[in-house]
Amino acid sequence: MATVTFRDETAAGRPLTEWEVTGLPGTMTVRQLIRLRVREEVARHNAHPTHRFNGLVRPDDAETELNGYLLREPRRIDWERQADTAERAFLANGFFVLAGDRQVEDLDEVVDLTTDPDLVFIKLVALVGG
């Protein structure tokens, strides 16, 4: 069984958050890893819903804040809907994923977690004015 470390970083490489998930198979697709990550972060939020959601993608009806999202009211979030949104964001270059020292570019690409157990997620921010 493998352990994967999920880490969010800025485009400049500054670490933002990091956590591990254990007991995983030795290989998983990028799609499976994104969905796992989203399921884990939504489960943490849903255990104690607040006005703020710190996750990979913006939930429906939320406003973007620095390093997170502001919900209109504390509520539970549907992890599958969030995972679908995350897949679309990946395909639209809303964020990219590094596995070890390489960028993964396809949702169906297989990542060997025994050799690349660190996944870095870098969200891309649209520039104001163009």
XYZ file of C-alpha atoms in Angstrom:
130
model
C 0.000 0.000 0.000
C 1.165 3.512 -0.805
C 0.969 6.874 0.918
C 0.451 10.027 -1.129
C 1.215 13.566 -0.021
C -1.070 16.251 -1.452
C 0.518 19.691 -1.411
C -0.760 23.040 -2.652
C 1.822 25.589 -3.734
C 1.803 29.021 -5.305
C 3.130 29.426 -8.847
C 6.340 30.707 -7.229
C 6.709 27.448 -5.276
C 5.625 28.703 -1.833
C 3.882 25.876 0.080
C 0.296 26.590 1.196
C -1.095 23.328 2.611
C -0.043 19.698 2.815
C -1.584 16.429 4.005
C -1.187 12.670 3.493
C -3.543 9.852 2.605
C -2.402 6.317 3.381
C -3.468 2.845 2.300
C -3.643 3.544 -1.427
C -2.837 1.186 -4.294
C 0.600 1.530 -5.879
C -0.762 3.203 -9.010
C -3.706 5.513 -9.642
C -4.803 7.727 -12.513
C -4.664 11.503 -12.227
C -8.484 11.489 -12.323
C -8.633 9.098 -9.353
C -6.108 11.184 -7.429
C -7.966 14.450 -8.053
C -11.260 12.859 -6.993
C -9.604 11.372 -3.893
C -8.141 14.721 -2.952
C -11.479 16.506 -3.384
C -13.349 13.801 -1.437
C -10.896 14.161 1.452
C -11.045 17.969 1.613
C -14.853 17.988 1.366
C -15.086 15.345 4.110
C -12.970 17.561 6.380
C -15.228 20.540 5.649
C -18.461 18.551 6.056
C -17.352 17.265 9.470
C -17.635 20.882 10.741
C -19.220 23.133 8.060
C -18.222 26.787 8.288
C -18.524 29.868 6.061
C -15.055 29.156 4.643
C -14.069 26.273 2.377
C -10.391 25.607 1.702
C -10.287 23.417 -1.342
C -9.007 22.886 -4.833
C -11.983 24.431 -6.644
C -14.755 26.895 -5.815
C -18.050 25.390 -4.660
C -21.265 26.571 -6.301
C -22.536 29.856 -4.903
C -19.256 30.784 -3.177
C -16.970 33.780 -3.493
C -13.244 33.502 -4.032
C -11.076 34.715 -1.139
C -7.361 34.623 -0.539
C -6.491 30.885 -0.321
C -10.102 29.732 -0.072
C -13.758 30.331 -0.739
C -16.472 32.103 1.258
C -19.826 30.328 1.413
C -22.978 32.413 1.878
C -23.841 30.217 4.852
C -22.206 27.204 6.502
C -23.309 24.117 4.611
C -22.325 20.644 3.569
C -20.742 20.308 0.136
C -21.372 17.490 -2.360
C -17.952 15.931 -2.952
C -18.920 14.328 -6.276
C -20.083 17.667 -7.681
C -16.823 19.247 -6.455
C -14.804 16.420 -8.030
C -16.583 16.906 -11.371
C -15.800 20.640 -11.153
C -12.158 19.834 -10.366
C -11.868 17.548 -13.398
C -13.232 20.305 -15.641
C -10.852 22.843 -14.061
C -7.881 20.533 -14.712
C -8.891 20.166 -18.365
C -9.306 23.958 -18.670
C -5.872 24.623 -17.101
C -7.365 26.041 -13.891
C -4.622 24.200 -12.022
C -1.862 21.803 -12.833
C -0.419 18.800 -11.047
C 3.185 17.779 -10.558
C 3.937 14.155 -9.726
C 7.482 14.013 -8.475
C 9.469 16.192 -10.873
C 7.093 16.071 -13.851
C 3.833 17.727 -14.832
C 0.977 15.307 -15.519
C -1.206 16.417 -18.395
C -3.960 13.831 -18.856
C -6.696 12.692 -16.468
C -6.117 9.080 -17.512
C -2.339 9.214 -17.009
C -1.212 6.649 -14.440
C 0.943 7.827 -11.537
C 3.186 5.308 -9.771
C 2.750 6.272 -6.121
C 5.661 4.095 -5.067
C 8.085 6.307 -7.034
C 6.117 9.608 -7.118
C 4.242 9.815 -3.792
C 4.230 13.646 -3.709
C 1.585 15.459 -5.726
C 1.825 19.232 -5.997
C -1.254 21.205 -7.043
C -0.704 24.709 -8.401
C -3.786 26.828 -9.013
C -3.545 29.303 -11.840
C -5.020 32.748 -11.277
C -6.427 34.829 -14.100
C -4.694 38.171 -14.476
C -6.762 41.310 -14.046
C -7.260 43.153 -17.307
C -6.399 40.385 -19.695
